[in-house]
Amino acid sequence: MYTFSGKLKTVSLVLMIIGALSIGYGFFTAPKTTQDVEQAMAHDSGHHGEEASHGAPSHGDTAHSEEHSEAEAQSHLEHLLHQGQNRPWTAFFIAAFFFLMISVCVLVFYAIQWAAQAGWSIVLFRVMEGISAYILPGSILLFLFLLASGMHMNHIYVWMAEGTFDPSSENYDAIVAGKSWWLNVPGWIIRSFIYLFVYNIFRYLLRKNSLALDTSADIKIYKKNFNLSIVFIVLFGILELFMSFDWLMSLDPHWYSQLYSFYVFASVLVSGITTIALVTIYLKNKGVLPFVNNSHIHDLAKYMFGFSIFWTYFFFDQFMLQWYANIPEEAAYFWPRLIGSYQLPFISMLVMNFVFPILILMDSDFKRVPWFVVAAGLIILTGHYIDVFQLISPATVGDSWSIGIPELGSLAFFMGLFIYVVFTSISKAPLHAKGNPFMKESEIYHY
Amino acid sequence: MSHYEAPIREPLIIGDKSYHDISNDIAAPIEGKANKWWWAVFTLALVAFLWGVGAIAYTIGTGIGVWGLNNKINWAWDITNFVWWVGIGHAGTLISAVLLLFRQKWRMGINRSAEAMTIFAVFQAGLFPVIHMGRVWNGYWTMPIPNQFGNLWTNFNSPLLWDVFAISTYLTVSVVFWYTGLLPDFAMIRDRATKPFQKKIYSLLSFGWTGRAKDWQRFEEVSLVLAGLATPLVLSVHTIVSFDFATSVIPGWHSTVYPPYFVAGAVFSGFAMVQTLLIVMRKVSNLEAYITRGHIENMNKVILVTGGIVMVAYLSEFFVGWYSGSSYEDFVYLSVGAATGPYWWAFWALILCNGVFPQLLWIKKLRTNYTVSFIMALIINIGMWFERFDIIVINLSRGHLPSTWTMFEPTFVDIGIFMGTIGFFFVLFLLYARTFPAVAQAEVKSILKSSGDNYKRERDSK
């Protein structure tokens, strides 16, 4: 039995408080009017130069009337205002999505272990169940964000802007209007609710049966979880497709990629497995997982290694195919990332998510050394946070992005909450999941 | 404590086998004589093969114009069959490499034949990129060889060139991987051989394998490294095959989901082919003890999973086809237009064979039934052929310009070459089944004491 140490509890609470204050600060300092934006630009002449070049393509025509360019400047300011206002929301969204999907993917990995009748990972089941406890609070926070977006409290989803579907409006966008059969707020909110509901209900049922198996060792309960896992994997596979289209791909409503959901899944899945490894190593150091040996760590590290390459495979497929064909409406997506202001995060995440893991985790002996796995894990998690960042931010904050108090604050808040919820849940049940027919195989597991 | 296995796991070797029984069972087809059925099927396959050789010779001698291709649909059966055969080959590597990485013991009964199937299927696939060239004799120009044309080189930007590298690497690595695994088995046949000629042959084939501890240690290490290399290889090979289409700007072809979708489809169709062959083989070669109902069920489960991935990819294609708002995307493969257009029968054949029928395998009674599994495997192979045909032909038949819209009609030469490759495949596979140990005896012996049903029973009764 693990007891949530006071020290860790304090750390998580401090993270949450600092995070919450920083989030508040982010919202408080976000520009309110276009005057604020102008003022900020005047203060920051370096930024102004960047802005001028950013606007260059649309200002290329010199035959503008004075009046026209005045209106254009005003609309440009409004554009920058929206980006500035989006920044704290985006920071919140990135961290909320990242941590929620980590715990959902841990549940997916857990379900796969059940369905595959794995013999090595049973000793890690309680760790996985603990991490998936974050799904409930994480879903609530993310759903609040989605509701707020749906109620026009921010400009995160451009297709929600007023008049997008209205031909008589200035905001009318024919391409997006053509997608209104899918991209409309009520449908989008209902679908989001379904995704979150499925994650939560399966987490609840799988955990309940797993705890019941502890006391009864009834093969019927084992079979129940086996079947539930399969249903969950199938449902998740289908819903994940639409989830990533709804929550992320629709941020750039003109762009589309058939591979998108596979890519997003690979990114969050490898983060989830990494999190399992990190929590396991932490608990093992605390001495509460005596039945976990370094072969189990080795296996987790192999999954981190393998799925890092798997992610890179999807990254390369999506990027290369659109780069190669260079069809304008698709290639535009990679413009800010490959050439524009997101170049640094875009390239650095590739190094962190591919080059480092492949070098660090190739050696079999290294995969058994906990601090090595932790080091690789921290790089992978940072890399995939940046991955989610570059998925979301270019569409919402655009060139006005930076990593500052709002971003780090959101990260701290959700990390604190994550630690608090996960370790509270782990301390609630014995770490040795009795009653599973493969438990003995897992205990004597040696690779 | 050694050889512990959870009692809930099903035995993988049935019928009270000992190590010696395993050797006897596996060597029997090699040491015995072929019966008349073998000769009958072999003759049939040989005739088909020779017919195919004739069709190929006719094509090369006369010109590509003897095929049904036209100005717009300039890829049809040739590339369809190419992708189909490469796809079929993928299951072998999946079984031998990926399942090794996942430590699936049930792969040991089937990996040898699955790999043989891979190699023979890649042979067939490799024919098509060559014979579909207008000038076959200049085929070596695809190789970056220093030459007297002022060192005129290949353009490395074309996925067709990547195909050359992918397929040749894939074949080489598969052969090496397969052959390494065969060494201890050839040694076993060598040691049993009584006829001097046979002894000579298997001595040569087994490279002087003596089975020392050091040899085994290195053998295992090489297998693991090759499995680790073959896994990304198998993914990349079919990915590169999918790039032939996905890098283009043809609506319906240009799609980012193609790489994983082709790979999943390859494993899907490949497992179906393994299923087709093994269900017959276990009967005629008396390997029922090693290729059990459990093996068939497990393969059906893999078929279900990969079929599911293919379905999600269809869903993605279908959804994005609408979502893109592109009027061209709404007209092609996996769109409303395809379902109602002139190739509606090919479209629905795909949906039924790949999407609808395999879902029956969710029912345990059906997926553990040999006959149902066999029929289902045939259906899937037909469905996957249609998938490739649909991707290639439907998209080419209705392109950007309505004035280029046309239909494709295969000629007897198209069909003859395809039949020929099927014949060639079976010629090779039938010869293999009589001369090679069809089950990896060394590997099966390593799981006998953990997963043999006699040993399991003994443990459970304690």
mmCIF file of C-alpha atoms in Angstrom, chain A residues 117-120 179 181-183 219 222 230 234 237-238 241-242 245 249-250 253 255-259 262 299 302-303 313-314 316-318 320-322 324-325 327 330 437-438 440-441 444-445 447, chain B residues 1 4-9 101-104 157-159 162 224 235-236 239 243 246-249 254-260 263 301 309 312-313 315-317 319-320 322-326 329 362:
data_model
loop_
_atom_site.group_PDB
_atom_site.id
_atom_site.type_symbol
_atom_site.label_atom_id
_atom_site.label_comp_id
_atom_site.label_asym_id
_atom_site.label_seq_id
_atom_site.Cartn_x
_atom_site.Cartn_y
_atom_site.Cartn_z
ATOM 1 C CA GLN A 117 -3.438 -11.302 -22.398
ATOM 2 C CA ALA A 118 -0.028 -9.857 -21.687
ATOM 3 C CA GLY A 119 1.959 -11.757 -19.114
ATOM 4 C CA TRP A 120 4.561 -9.156 -18.231
ATOM 5 C CA LYS A 179 -18.295 22.234 -43.782
ATOM 6 C CA TRP A 181 -22.690 20.121 -41.651
ATOM 7 C CA TRP A 182 -19.875 18.956 -39.409
ATOM 8 C CA LEU A 183 -18.409 22.137 -37.924
ATOM 9 C CA ILE A 219 -12.561 -15.725 -13.633
ATOM 10 C CA TYR A 222 -11.494 -11.274 -15.490
ATOM 11 C CA ILE A 230 -11.851 -4.915 -26.456
ATOM 12 C CA VAL A 234 -12.713 -0.467 -30.812
ATOM 13 C CA GLY A 237 -10.216 3.752 -32.349
ATOM 14 C CA ILE A 238 -13.287 5.098 -34.077
ATOM 15 C CA LEU A 241 -10.526 9.780 -35.447
ATOM 16 C CA PHE A 242 -13.256 12.344 -34.939
ATOM 17 C CA PHE A 245 -10.562 16.231 -36.191
ATOM 18 C CA MET A 249 -7.776 19.739 -36.966
ATOM 19 C CA SER A 250 -10.721 22.149 -36.984
ATOM 20 C CA PRO A 253 -10.617 24.677 -40.857
ATOM 21 C CA TRP A 255 -6.693 22.420 -43.977
ATOM 22 C CA TYR A 256 -7.204 18.670 -43.864
ATOM 23 C CA SER A 257 -5.133 15.560 -43.584
ATOM 24 C CA GLN A 258 -6.440 12.018 -43.579
ATOM 25 C CA LEU A 259 -3.615 10.826 -41.368
ATOM 26 C CA PHE A 262 -3.142 8.597 -36.349
ATOM 27 C CA ASP A 299 9.945 -3.479 -21.522
ATOM 28 C CA LYS A 302 11.330 -0.602 -25.342
ATOM 29 C CA TYR A 303 7.806 0.671 -25.839
ATOM 30 C CA TYR A 313 6.886 7.554 -38.968
ATOM 31 C CA PHE A 314 3.521 9.312 -38.887
ATOM 32 C CA PHE A 316 7.214 11.999 -41.698
ATOM 33 C CA ASP A 317 4.314 10.535 -43.680
ATOM 34 C CA GLN A 318 2.076 13.497 -43.108
ATOM 35 C CA MET A 320 6.511 14.530 -46.539
ATOM 36 C CA LEU A 321 3.396 13.764 -48.535
ATOM 37 C CA GLN A 322 2.087 17.307 -48.272
ATOM 38 C CA TYR A 324 6.087 16.606 -51.899
ATOM 39 C CA ALA A 325 2.764 17.247 -53.589
ATOM 40 C CA ILE A 327 -0.933 21.430 -53.082
ATOM 41 C CA GLU A 330 -2.405 21.647 -47.714
ATOM 42 C CA PRO A 437 -4.650 -15.198 -13.842
ATOM 43 C CA PHE A 438 -1.437 -13.865 -15.339
ATOM 44 C CA LYS A 440 2.339 -15.029 -11.382
ATOM 45 C CA GLU A 441 3.777 -14.866 -14.909
ATOM 46 C CA ILE A 444 8.511 -14.014 -12.207
ATOM 47 C CA TYR A 445 8.872 -12.175 -15.465
ATOM 48 C CA TYR A 447 13.702 -10.842 -19.978
ATOM 49 C CA MET B 1 9.754 -22.618 -11.450
ATOM 50 C CA TYR B 4 5.991 -21.685 -15.753
ATOM 51 C CA GLU B 5 3.023 -20.596 -17.787
ATOM 52 C CA ALA B 6 -0.346 -19.355 -16.613
ATOM 53 C CA PRO B 7 -2.751 -22.316 -16.626
ATOM 54 C CA ILE B 8 -5.297 -20.195 -18.473
ATOM 55 C CA ARG B 9 -3.151 -20.173 -21.629
ATOM 56 C CA LEU B 101 9.427 -8.728 -30.698
ATOM 57 C CA PHE B 102 6.129 -9.193 -28.885
ATOM 58 C CA ARG B 103 7.281 -12.633 -27.697
ATOM 59 C CA GLN B 104 4.257 -14.406 -29.116
ATOM 60 C CA ASN B 157 12.925 12.003 -55.948
ATOM 61 C CA SER B 158 10.710 9.340 -57.448
ATOM 62 C CA PRO B 159 8.860 6.850 -55.269
ATOM 63 C CA TRP B 162 12.396 4.112 -53.766
ATOM 64 C CA LEU B 224 16.466 -10.437 -32.434
ATOM 65 C CA LEU B 235 6.471 -0.858 -42.418
ATOM 66 C CA SER B 236 8.624 1.213 -44.723
ATOM 67 C CA THR B 239 4.765 2.737 -47.040
ATOM 68 C CA PHE B 243 3.958 6.658 -51.804
ATOM 69 C CA ALA B 246 0.109 9.281 -52.196
ATOM 70 C CA THR B 247 2.843 11.609 -53.448
ATOM 71 C CA SER B 248 0.883 12.308 -56.606
ATOM 72 C CA VAL B 249 -1.687 15.068 -57.035
ATOM 73 C CA HIS B 254 -3.092 12.049 -52.753
ATOM 74 C CA SER B 255 -3.915 11.133 -49.185
ATOM 75 C CA THR B 256 -1.705 11.201 -46.105
ATOM 76 C CA VAL B 257 -3.336 8.158 -44.532
ATOM 77 C CA TYR B 258 -2.064 5.844 -47.273
ATOM 78 C CA PRO B 259 1.152 4.738 -45.562
ATOM 79 C CA PRO B 260 -0.323 3.147 -42.408
ATOM 80 C CA VAL B 263 0.585 -1.423 -44.224
ATOM 81 C CA LYS B 301 -7.813 -12.023 -34.447
ATOM 82 C CA ILE B 309 -7.477 -0.329 -38.801
ATOM 83 C CA VAL B 312 -10.887 3.376 -39.640
ATOM 84 C CA ALA B 313 -8.685 4.493 -42.518
ATOM 85 C CA LEU B 315 -13.707 6.148 -42.540
ATOM 86 C CA SER B 316 -11.018 8.813 -42.500
ATOM 87 C CA GLU B 317 -10.817 8.834 -46.295
ATOM 88 C CA PHE B 319 -14.963 11.667 -44.051
ATOM 89 C CA VAL B 320 -12.157 13.868 -45.328
ATOM 90 C CA TRP B 322 -16.496 15.328 -47.859
ATOM 91 C CA TYR B 323 -14.830 17.536 -45.316
ATOM 92 C CA SER B 324 -12.185 18.783 -47.759
ATOM 93 C CA GLY B 325 -14.862 20.570 -49.725
ATOM 94 C CA SER B 326 -12.945 19.656 -52.871
ATOM 95 C CA GLU B 329 -12.364 14.409 -53.836
ATOM 96 C CA TRP B 362 -15.999 -11.461 -34.028
#
